[in-house]
Short mmCIF file of C-alpha atoms and ligand atoms in Angstrom, two decimals:
data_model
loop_
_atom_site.label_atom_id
_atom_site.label_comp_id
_atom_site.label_asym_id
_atom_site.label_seq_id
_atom_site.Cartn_x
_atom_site.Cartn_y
_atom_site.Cartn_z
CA UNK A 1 -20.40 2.39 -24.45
CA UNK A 2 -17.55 4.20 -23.04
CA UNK A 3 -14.10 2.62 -23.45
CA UNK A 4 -13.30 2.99 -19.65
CA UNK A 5 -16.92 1.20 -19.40
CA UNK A 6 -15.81 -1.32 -21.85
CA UNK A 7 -12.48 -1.64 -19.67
CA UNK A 8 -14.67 -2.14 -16.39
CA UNK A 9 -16.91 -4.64 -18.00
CA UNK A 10 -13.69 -6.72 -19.01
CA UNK A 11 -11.99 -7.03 -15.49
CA UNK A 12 -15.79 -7.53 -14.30
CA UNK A 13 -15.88 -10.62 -16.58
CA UNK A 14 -12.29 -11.67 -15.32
CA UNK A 15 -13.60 -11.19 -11.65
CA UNK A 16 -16.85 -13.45 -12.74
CA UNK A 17 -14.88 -16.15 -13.97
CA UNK A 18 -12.91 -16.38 -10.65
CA UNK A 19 -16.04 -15.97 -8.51
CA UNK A 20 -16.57 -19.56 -10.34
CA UNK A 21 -13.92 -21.05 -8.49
CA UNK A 22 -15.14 -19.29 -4.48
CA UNK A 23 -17.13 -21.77 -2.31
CA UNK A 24 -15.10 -24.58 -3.85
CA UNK A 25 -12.04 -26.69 -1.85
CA UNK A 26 -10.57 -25.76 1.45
CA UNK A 27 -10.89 -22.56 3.32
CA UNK A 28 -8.60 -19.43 2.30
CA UNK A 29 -7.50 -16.15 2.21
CA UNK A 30 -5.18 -14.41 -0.30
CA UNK A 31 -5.49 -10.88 1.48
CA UNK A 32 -4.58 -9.04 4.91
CA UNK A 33 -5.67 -5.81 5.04
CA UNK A 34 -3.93 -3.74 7.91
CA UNK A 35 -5.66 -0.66 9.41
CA UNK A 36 -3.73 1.26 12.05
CA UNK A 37 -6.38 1.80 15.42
CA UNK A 38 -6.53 5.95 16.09
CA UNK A 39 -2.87 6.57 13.91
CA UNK A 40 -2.46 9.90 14.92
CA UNK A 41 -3.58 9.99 18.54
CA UNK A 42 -1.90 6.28 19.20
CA UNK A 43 1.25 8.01 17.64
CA UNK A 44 1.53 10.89 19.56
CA UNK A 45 0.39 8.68 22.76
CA UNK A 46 3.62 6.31 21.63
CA UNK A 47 5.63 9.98 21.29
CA UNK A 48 4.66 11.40 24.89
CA UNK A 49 4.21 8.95 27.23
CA UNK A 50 2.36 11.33 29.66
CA UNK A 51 -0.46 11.15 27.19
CA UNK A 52 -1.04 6.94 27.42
CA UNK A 53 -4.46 6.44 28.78
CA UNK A 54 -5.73 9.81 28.37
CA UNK A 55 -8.85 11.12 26.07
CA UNK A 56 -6.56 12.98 23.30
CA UNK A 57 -7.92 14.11 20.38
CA UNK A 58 -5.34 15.19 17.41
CA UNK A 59 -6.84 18.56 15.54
CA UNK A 60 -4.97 20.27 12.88
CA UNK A 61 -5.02 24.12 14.44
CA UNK A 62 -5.48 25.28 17.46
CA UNK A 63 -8.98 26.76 17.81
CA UNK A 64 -12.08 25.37 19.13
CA UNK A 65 -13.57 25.48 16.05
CA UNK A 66 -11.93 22.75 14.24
CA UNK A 67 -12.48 19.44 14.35
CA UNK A 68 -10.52 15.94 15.43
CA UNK A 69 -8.49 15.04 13.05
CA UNK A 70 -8.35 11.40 15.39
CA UNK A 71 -9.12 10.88 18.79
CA UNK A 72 -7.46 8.06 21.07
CA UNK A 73 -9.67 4.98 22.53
CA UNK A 74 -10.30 7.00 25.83
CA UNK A 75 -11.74 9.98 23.84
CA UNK A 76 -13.68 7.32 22.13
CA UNK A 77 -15.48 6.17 24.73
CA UNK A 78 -16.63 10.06 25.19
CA UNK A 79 -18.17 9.97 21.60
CA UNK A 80 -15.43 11.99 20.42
CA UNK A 81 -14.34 10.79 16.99
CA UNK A 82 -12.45 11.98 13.56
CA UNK A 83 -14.67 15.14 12.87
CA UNK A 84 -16.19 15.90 16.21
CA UNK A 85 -16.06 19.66 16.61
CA UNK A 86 -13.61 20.45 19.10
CA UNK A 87 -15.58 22.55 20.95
CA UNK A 88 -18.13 19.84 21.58
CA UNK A 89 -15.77 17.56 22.00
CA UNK A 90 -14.37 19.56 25.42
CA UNK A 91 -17.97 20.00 26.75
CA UNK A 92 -18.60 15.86 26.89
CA UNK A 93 -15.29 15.64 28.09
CA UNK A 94 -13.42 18.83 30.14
CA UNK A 95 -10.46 16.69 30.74
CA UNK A 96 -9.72 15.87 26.72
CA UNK A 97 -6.08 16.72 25.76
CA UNK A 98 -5.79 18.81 22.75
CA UNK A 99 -2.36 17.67 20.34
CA UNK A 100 -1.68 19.71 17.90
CA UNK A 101 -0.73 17.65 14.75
CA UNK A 102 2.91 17.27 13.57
CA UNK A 103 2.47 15.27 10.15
CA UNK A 104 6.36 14.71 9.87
CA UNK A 105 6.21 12.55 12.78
CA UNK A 106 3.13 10.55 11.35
CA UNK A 107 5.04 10.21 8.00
CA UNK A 108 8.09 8.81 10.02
CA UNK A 109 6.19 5.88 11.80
CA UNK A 110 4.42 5.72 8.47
CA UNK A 111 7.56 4.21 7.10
CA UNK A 112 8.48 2.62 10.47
CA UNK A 113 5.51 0.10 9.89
CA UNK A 114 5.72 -0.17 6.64
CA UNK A 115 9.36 -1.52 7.46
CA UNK A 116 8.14 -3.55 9.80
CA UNK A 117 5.31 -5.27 7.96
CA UNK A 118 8.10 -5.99 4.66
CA UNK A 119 9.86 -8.22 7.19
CA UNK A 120 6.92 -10.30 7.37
CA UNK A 121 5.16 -9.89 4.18
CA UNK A 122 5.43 -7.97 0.86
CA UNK A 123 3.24 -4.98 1.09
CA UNK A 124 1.01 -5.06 -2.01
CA UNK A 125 -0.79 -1.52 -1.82
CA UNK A 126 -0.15 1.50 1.15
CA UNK A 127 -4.21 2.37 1.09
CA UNK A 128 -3.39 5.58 2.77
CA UNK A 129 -1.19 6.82 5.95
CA UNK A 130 -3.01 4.01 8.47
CA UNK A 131 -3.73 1.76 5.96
CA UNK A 132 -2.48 -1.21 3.99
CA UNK A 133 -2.74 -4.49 2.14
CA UNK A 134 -0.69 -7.61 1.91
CA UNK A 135 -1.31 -10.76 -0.55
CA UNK A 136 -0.63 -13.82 0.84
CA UNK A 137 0.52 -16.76 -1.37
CA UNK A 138 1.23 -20.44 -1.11
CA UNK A 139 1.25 -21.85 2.95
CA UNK A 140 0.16 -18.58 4.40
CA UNK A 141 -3.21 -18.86 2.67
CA UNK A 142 -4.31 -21.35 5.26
CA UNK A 143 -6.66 -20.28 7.93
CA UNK A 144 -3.74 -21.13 11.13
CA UNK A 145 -0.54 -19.76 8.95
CA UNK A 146 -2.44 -16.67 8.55
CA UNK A 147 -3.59 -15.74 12.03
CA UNK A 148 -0.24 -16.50 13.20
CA UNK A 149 1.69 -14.10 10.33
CA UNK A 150 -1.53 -11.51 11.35
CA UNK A 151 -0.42 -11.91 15.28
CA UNK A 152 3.48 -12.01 14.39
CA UNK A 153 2.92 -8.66 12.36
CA UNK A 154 1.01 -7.19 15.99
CA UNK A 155 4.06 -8.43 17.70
CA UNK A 156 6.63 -6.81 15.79
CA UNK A 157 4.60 -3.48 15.25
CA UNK A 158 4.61 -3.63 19.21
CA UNK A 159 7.90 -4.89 19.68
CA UNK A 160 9.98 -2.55 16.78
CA UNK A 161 7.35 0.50 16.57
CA UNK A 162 5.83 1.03 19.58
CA UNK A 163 3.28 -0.64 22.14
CA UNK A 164 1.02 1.91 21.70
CA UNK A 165 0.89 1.68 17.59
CA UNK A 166 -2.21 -1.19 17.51
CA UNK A 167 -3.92 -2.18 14.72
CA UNK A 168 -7.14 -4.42 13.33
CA UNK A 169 -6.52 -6.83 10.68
CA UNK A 170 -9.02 -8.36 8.06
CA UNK A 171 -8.03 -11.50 6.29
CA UNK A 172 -10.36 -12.28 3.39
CA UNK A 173 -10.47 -13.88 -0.19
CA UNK A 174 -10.45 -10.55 -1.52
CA UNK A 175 -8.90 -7.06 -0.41
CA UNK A 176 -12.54 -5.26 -0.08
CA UNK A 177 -13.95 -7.84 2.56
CA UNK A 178 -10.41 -8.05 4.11
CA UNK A 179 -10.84 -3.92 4.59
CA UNK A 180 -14.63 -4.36 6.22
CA UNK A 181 -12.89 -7.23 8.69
CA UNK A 182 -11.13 -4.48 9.65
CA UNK A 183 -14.43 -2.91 10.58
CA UNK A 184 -15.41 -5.72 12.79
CA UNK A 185 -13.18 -5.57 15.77
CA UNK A 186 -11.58 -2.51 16.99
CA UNK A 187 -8.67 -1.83 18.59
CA UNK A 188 -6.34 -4.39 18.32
CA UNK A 189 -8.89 -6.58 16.08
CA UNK A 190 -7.93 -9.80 14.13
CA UNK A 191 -11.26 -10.63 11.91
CA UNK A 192 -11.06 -13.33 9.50
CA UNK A 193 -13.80 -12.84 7.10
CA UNK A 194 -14.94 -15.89 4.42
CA UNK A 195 -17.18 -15.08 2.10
CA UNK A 196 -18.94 -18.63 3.33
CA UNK A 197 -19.74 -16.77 6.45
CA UNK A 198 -21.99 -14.25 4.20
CA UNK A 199 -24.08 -12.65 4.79
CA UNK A 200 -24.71 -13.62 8.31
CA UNK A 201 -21.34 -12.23 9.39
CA UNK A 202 -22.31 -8.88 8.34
CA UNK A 203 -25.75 -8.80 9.41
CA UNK A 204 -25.34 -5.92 12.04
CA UNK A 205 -23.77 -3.43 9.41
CA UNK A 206 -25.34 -0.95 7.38
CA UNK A 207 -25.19 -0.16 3.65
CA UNK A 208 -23.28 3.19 4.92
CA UNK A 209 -20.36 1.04 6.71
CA UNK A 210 -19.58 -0.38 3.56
CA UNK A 211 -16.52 0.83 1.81
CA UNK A 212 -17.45 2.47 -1.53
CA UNK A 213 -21.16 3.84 -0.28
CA UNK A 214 -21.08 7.65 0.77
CA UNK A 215 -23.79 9.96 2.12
CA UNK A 216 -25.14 10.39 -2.11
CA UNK A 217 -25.30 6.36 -2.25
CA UNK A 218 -26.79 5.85 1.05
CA UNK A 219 -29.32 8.57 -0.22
CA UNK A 220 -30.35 6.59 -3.11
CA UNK A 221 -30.38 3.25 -1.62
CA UNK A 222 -32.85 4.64 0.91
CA UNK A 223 -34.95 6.27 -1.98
CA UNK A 224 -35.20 2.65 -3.09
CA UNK A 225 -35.88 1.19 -0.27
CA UNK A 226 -32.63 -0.62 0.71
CA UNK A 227 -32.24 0.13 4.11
CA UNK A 228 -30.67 -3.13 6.14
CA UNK A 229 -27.24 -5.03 4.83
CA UNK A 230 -29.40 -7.90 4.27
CA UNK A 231 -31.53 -5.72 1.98
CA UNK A 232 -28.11 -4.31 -0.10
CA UNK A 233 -27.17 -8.48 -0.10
CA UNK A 234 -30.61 -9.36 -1.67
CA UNK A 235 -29.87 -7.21 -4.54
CA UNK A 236 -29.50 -8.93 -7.79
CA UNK A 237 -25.46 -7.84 -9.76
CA UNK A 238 -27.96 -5.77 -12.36
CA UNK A 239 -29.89 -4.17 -10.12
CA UNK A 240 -26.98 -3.15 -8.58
CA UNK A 241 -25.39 -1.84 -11.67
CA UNK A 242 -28.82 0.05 -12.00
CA UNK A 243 -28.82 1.38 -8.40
CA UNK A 244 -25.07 2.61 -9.16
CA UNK A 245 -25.64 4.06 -12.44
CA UNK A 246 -22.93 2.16 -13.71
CA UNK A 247 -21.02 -1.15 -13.93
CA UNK A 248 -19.13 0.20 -10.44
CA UNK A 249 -22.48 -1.49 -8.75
CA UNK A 250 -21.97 -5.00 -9.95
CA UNK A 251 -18.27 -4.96 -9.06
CA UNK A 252 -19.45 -4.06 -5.67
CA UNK A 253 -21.62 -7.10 -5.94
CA UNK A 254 -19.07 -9.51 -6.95
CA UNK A 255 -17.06 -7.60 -4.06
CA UNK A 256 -19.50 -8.63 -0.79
CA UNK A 257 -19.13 -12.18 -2.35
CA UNK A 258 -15.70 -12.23 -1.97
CA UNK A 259 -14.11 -11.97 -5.47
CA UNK A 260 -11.12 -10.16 -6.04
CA UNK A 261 -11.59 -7.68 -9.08
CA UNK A 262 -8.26 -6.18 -10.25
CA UNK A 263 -7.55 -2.40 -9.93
CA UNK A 264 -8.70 -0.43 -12.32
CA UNK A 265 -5.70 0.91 -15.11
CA UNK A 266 -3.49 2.68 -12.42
CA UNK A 267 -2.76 6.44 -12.94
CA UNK A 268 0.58 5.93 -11.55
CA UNK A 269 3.30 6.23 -14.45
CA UNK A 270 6.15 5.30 -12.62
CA UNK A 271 7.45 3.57 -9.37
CA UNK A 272 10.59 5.33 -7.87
CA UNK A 273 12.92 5.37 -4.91
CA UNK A 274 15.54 7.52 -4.04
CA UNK A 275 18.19 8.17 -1.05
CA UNK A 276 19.76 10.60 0.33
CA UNK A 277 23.31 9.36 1.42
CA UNK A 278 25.34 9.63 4.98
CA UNK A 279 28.65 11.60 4.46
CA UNK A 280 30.44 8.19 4.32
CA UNK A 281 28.52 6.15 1.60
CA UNK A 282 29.05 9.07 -0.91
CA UNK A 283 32.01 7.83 -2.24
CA UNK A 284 30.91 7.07 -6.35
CA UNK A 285 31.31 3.22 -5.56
CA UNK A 286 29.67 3.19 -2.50
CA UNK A 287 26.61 5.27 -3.67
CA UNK A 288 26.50 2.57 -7.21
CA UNK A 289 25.55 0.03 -4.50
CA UNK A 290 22.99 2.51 -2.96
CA UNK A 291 21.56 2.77 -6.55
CA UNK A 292 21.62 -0.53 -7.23
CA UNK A 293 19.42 -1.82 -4.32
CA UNK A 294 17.12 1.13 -4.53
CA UNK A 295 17.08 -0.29 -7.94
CA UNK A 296 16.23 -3.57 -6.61
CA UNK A 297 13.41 -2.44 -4.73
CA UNK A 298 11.31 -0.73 -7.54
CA UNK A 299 11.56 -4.22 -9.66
CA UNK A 300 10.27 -6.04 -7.09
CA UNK A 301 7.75 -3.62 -6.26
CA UNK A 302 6.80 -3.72 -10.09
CA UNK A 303 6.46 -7.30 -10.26
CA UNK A 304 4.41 -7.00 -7.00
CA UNK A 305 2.12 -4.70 -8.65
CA UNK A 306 2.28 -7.43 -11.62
CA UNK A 307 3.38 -4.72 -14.25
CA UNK A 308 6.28 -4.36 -16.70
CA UNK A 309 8.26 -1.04 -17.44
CA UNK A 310 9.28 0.83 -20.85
CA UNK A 311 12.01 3.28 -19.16
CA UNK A 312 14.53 3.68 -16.15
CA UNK A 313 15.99 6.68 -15.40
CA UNK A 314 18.35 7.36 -12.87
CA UNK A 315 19.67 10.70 -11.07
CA UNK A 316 22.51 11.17 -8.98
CA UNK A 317 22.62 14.33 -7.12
CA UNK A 318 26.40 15.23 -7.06
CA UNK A 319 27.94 16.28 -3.01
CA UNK A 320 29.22 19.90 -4.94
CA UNK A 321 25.22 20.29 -5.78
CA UNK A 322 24.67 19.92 -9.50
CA UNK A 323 21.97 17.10 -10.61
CA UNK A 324 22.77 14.56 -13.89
CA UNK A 325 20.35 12.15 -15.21
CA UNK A 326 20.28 9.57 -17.65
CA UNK A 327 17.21 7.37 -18.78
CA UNK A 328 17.18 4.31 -21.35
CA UNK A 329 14.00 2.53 -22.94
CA UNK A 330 13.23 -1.06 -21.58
CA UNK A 331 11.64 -3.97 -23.26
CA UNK A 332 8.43 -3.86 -21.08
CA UNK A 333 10.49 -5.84 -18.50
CA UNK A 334 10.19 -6.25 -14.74
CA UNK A 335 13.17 -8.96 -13.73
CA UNK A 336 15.77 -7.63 -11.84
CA UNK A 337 18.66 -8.76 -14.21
CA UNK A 338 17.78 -6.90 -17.02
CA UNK A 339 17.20 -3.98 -14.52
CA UNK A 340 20.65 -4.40 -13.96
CA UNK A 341 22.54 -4.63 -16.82
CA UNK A 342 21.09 -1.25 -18.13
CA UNK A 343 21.34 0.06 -14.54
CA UNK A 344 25.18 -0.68 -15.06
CA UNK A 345 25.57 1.34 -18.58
CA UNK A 346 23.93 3.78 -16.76
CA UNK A 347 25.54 4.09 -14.35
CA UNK A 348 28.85 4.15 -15.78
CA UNK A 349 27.79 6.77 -17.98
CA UNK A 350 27.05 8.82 -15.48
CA UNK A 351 29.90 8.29 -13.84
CA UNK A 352 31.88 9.45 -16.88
CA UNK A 353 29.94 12.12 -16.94
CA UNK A 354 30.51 12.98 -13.59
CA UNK A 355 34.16 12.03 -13.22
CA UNK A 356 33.34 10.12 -9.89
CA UNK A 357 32.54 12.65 -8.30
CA UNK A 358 30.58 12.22 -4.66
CA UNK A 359 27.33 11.32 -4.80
CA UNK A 360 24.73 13.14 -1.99
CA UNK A 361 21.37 11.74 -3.49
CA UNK A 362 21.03 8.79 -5.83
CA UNK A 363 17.19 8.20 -7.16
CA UNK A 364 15.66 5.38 -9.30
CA UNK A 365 12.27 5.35 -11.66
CA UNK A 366 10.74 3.13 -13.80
CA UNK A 367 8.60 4.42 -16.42
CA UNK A 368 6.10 3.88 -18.87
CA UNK A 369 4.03 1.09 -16.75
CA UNK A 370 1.97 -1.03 -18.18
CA UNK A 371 0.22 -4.14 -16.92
CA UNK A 372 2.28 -7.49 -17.55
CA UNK A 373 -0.24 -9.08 -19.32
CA UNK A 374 -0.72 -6.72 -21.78
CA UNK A 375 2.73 -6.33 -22.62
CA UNK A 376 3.71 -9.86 -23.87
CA UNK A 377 7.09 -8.91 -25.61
CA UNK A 378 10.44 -10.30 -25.36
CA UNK A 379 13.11 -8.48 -23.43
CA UNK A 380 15.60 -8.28 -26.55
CA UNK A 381 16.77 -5.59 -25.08
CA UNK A 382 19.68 -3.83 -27.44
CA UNK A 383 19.92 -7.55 -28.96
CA UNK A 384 17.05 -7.45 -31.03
CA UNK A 385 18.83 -10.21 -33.32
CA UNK A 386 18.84 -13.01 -30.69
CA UNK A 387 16.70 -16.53 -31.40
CA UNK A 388 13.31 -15.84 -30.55
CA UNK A 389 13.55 -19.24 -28.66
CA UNK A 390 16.62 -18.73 -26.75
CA UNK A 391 15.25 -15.22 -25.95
CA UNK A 392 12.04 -16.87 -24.53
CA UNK A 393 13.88 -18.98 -22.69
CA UNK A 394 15.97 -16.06 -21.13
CA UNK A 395 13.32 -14.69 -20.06
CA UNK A 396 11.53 -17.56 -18.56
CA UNK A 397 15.28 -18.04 -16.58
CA UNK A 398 15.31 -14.06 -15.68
CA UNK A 399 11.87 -14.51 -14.21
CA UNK A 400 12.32 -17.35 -12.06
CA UNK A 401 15.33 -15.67 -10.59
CA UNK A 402 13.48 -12.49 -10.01
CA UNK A 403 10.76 -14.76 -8.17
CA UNK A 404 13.29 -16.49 -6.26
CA UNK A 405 14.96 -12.88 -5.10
CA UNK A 406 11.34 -11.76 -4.13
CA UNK A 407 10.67 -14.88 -1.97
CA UNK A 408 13.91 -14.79 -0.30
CA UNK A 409 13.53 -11.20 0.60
CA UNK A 410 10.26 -11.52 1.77
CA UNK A 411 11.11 -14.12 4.36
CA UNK A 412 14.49 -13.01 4.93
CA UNK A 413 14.44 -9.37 4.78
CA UNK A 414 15.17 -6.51 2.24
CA UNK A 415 18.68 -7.11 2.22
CA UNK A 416 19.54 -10.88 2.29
CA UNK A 417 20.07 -10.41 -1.37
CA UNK A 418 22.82 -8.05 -2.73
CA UNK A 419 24.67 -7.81 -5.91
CA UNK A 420 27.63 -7.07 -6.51
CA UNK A 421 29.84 -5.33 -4.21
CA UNK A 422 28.81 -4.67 -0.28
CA UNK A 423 30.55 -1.76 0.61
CA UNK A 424 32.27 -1.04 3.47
CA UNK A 425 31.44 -4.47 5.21
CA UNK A 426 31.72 -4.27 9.02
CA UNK A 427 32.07 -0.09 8.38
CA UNK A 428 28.73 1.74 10.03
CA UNK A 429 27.43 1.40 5.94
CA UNK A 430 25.90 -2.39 7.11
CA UNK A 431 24.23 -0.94 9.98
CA UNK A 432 22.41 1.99 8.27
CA UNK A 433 18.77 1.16 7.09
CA UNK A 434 17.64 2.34 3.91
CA UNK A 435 14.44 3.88 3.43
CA UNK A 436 13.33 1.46 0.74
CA UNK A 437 9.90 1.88 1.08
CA UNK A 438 8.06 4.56 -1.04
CA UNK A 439 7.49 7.69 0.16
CA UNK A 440 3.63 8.19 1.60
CA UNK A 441 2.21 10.13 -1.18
CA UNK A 442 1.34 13.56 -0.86
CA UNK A 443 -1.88 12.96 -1.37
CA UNK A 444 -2.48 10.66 1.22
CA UNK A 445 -2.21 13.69 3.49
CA UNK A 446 -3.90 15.63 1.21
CA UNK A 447 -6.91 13.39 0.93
CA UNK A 448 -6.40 13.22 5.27
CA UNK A 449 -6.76 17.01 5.35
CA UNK A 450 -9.59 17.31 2.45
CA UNK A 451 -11.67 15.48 4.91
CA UNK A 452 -11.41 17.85 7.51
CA UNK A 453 -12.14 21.08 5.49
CA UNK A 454 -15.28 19.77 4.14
CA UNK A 455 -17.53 18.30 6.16
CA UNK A 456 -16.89 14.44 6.84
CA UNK A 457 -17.58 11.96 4.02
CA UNK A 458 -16.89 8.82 2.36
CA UNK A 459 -17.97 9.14 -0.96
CA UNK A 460 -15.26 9.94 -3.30
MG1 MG B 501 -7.15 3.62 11.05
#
C-alpha cells in the first residue's frame, strides 16, 4: 500500500473512532460553514447601487462568447447561472446587465468579511474567495447559541460590509455536511444540518450536489446503478471505497454521517503575514509593534490550524528600499511567548543591522509546519539544559496563556491583547486597522478562473 494510502487509512481510523461517539448525548454542532450568496454580482450590486435589483451577470471579458463568471438573484430567476454563455444568457433575458469583473475589488471585501467574521468567531479555513469555515467550541456548540452567533455574523456582514453582501450558513457536526447546509437554503439561508436528521434531510439531492462527486464520479455511480441520494446513502463504507477506487470513498462515507475527518497533511509550509506601513508608524519602534502583532496573528492562526512551527523569519522592508531578513529555528512551538522572545532577538538584530532605520514593510512567517501531535518535543529553545520537568511545566504554562490570548481575542477582537508598547496611543496609529487576515491565495482566483476556461466542473 501506498504511504499516502497508509496516511488516509490512519486519519480514517481516527475519524471511525469519533463516529463512535455521534448519535450519543445532546444535540451539537462544532462547525459553521459560511458561503457568500452570488459574491461577485452581490459585490458589485453593493459597489453600484444603480445595479440593486437588476439581472447582472459578472463575466470576465467583454464578448458574448464568454460565460458568467456569477450572476445576481434576479438573473437567477432567468436561468442564468456561473457558466451560462453570455450570449444565451442575453436572449432569455434582453434586459441582463453585463459587469465586467474587477478582482481587486472582490479581494478587498474578501478581507472585509473575513474581518468581520474574526470579530465573532475564529476563522478556521478561507475555502476559497466566497467561502469559509468556523469551529465552534464550548457554549456555542448548542443548537440556540449557534443560530444566534450564525444570525449575529448576517448582521454584522450587513451592518459593517454591505446590505447587499448575503450569505447561507450550514451548521453541522462536521465541516462537509456544514458545506451541503449551505446547499439547502439560498440566499440568505441558515440550515442547521444533524447528522440525526439523515438521510431524510437530504432526500431531494442528488449524488452530483454532493461536494467531492464531479461529472467522472457521477458517471460511475450511474454505471453502477446509484442514481438517487438514498441510493449513494445505502452504500456500505467498502463499497464505497470500491466505487471510489480508493480509501477517498469511505471517508466520504464517514462524511454524510457526520464525522469530522482531519485534513489531509497540508501542503502549506508556512503561515505568514505582512504590512505595509502608513508614513507615520514607520518609525523602527513603531513598526516593532507592527511586527509583533502580525506576529501574534500567525501563532494563533497556527494553533488554530492545531500545528507547531520549526522556523520564523522575519523581513523588514527598509523606507530607503533595501530588504533584510533574519530567520531562527524553533522548537516545534506554537505559544505566543516563545514566539516572542525570539521575535525580540530578532528583531533587535535587525535593528542593528539596520541602524533604526524606517521601516515601510514589516512581514512575519513561520516555517517548517508540522502537525502538533506529531511533534511532541519540548520548547528548550536555546536552553537545552533546563529540567525536563520544569520545561514541561513551562510549556504547559505557555500554552494556557496562548489559549487564554486566543479566547480573549476571539470574543473581544484582534486587538484587545497587545504586548508591549502601544504606540502612539490616541495618535491616528489606534485608529488604523491592520490587515491581519491572510491574503486570499492566488490560487483561489486561479482555481475561480480555471473554471471558466474549461468547461464547468466539480471534480478536482
Ligand atoms: Mg457562494
Amino acid at each position: 500500500m501506498k504511504p499516502l494510502e497508509t496516511h488516509r487509512d490512519t486519519l480514517l481510523a481516527q475519524a471511525v473512532r469519533g463516529a463512535a461517539l455521534l448519535g450519543t448525548g445532546p444535540v451539537a454542532f462544532d462547525w459553521l460553514f459560511l458561503d457568500l450568496n452570488s459574491y461577485f454580482a452581490s459585490v458589485e450590486q453593493q459597489e453600484r447601487p444603480e445595479l440593486r435589483g437588476l439581472p447582472v451577470a459578472v463575466v470576465p471579458v467583454e464578448t458574448d462568447y464568454t460565460c458568467a463568471i456569477a450572476a445576481s438573484y434576479e438573473a437567477k430567476a432567468f436561468g442564468i447561472k456561473t457558466g451560462t454563455m453570455i450570449k444565451e444568457a442575453r436572449s432569455r433575458c434582453p434586459q441582463l446587465r453585463i459587469v465586467l469583473a474587477r478582482h481587486d475589488v472582490y479581494v478587498r471585501y474578501h478581507h472585509r468579511v473575513l474581518e468581520e467574521v474574526d470579530h465573532h468567531l475564529p476563522i478556521f479555513k478561507t475555502a476559497s474567495i466566497d467561502e469559509l469555515s468556523c469551529q465552534l467550541t464550548g457554549k456555542w456548540r448548542e443548537p440556540e447559541n449557534a443560530l444566534a452567533l450564525a444570525r449575529q455574523i448576517k448582521a454584522g456582514l450587513a451592518r459593517n460590509v454591505g446590505v447587499c453582501l448575503t450569505c447561507s450558513i450550514g451548521l453541522s457536526t462536521n465541516r462537509f455536511l456544514a458545506k451541503i447546509a449551505t446547499d439547502l437554503q439560498k440566499p440568505d439561508g441558515l440550515v442547521a444540518l444533524h447528522p440525526r436528521d439523515l438521510p431524510g434531510a437530504l432526500m431531494h439531492i442528488v449524488p452530483r450536489d454532493v461536494p467531492g462527486i464531479g461529472p467522472n464520479m457521477e458517471r460511475r455511480l450511474r454505471e453502477a446503478g446509484i442514481l438517487t441520494f438514498e441510493e449513494l446513502w445505502q452504500c456500505a463504507p467498502k463499497q464505497m471505497r470500491g466505487l471510489w477506487g480508493s480509501v477517498q470513498g469511505e471517508r466520504l462515507w464517514y462524511a454524510l454521517r457526520g464525522v469530522e475527518i482531519p485534513d489531509e497533511p497540508t501542503q502549506r509550509g508556512s503561515v505568514g503575514h505582512s504590512h505595509v506601513l502608513a508614513p507615520e508608524q514607520r518609525p523602527a519602534q513603531f513598526a516593532e509593534a507592527v511586527g509583533r502583532r502580525l506576529l501574534l496573528k500567525a501563532a494563533s492562526r497556527l494553533r488554530r490550524m492545531d500545528y507547531v512551527a520549526g522556523a520564523v523569519s522575519l523581513s523588514v522592508r527598509l523606507a530607503s528600499g533595501p530588504r533584510h531578513s533574519l530567520e531562527a529555528r524553533l522548537a516545534d512551538v506554537s505559544d505566543s511567548t516563545t514566539m516572542q522572545e525570539v521575535f525580540t532577538r530578532l528583531w533587535t538584530e535587525l535593528m542593528e543591522q539596520t541602524a533604526h532605520a524606517a521601516v515601510k514593510k514589516v512581514s512575519v512567517t513561520l516555517h517548517r509546519l508540522t502537525p502538533a501531535s506529531n511533534a511532541e518535543q519540548l520548547s528548550l529553545l536555546d536552553r537545552p539544559r533546563v529540567d525536563p520537568q520544569a520545561a514541561a511545566e513551562m510549556k504547559a504554562k505557555r500554552a494556557r496563556l496562548s489559549a487564554a490570548i486566543d479566547q480573549i481575542t476571539s470574543r473581544y477582537g484582534r486587538d484587545a491583547v497587545t504586548t508591549g508598547i502601544v504606540p502612539g496611543e490616541g495618535s491616528s496609529f489606534t485608529g488604523t486597522k491592520i490587515a491581519f487576515n491572510r491574503v486570499p491565495e492566488l490560487e483561489d482566483f486561479e482555481e475561480v478562473l480555471a473554471s471558466f476556461r474549461a468547461p464547468p466542473q466539480r471534480d478536482h
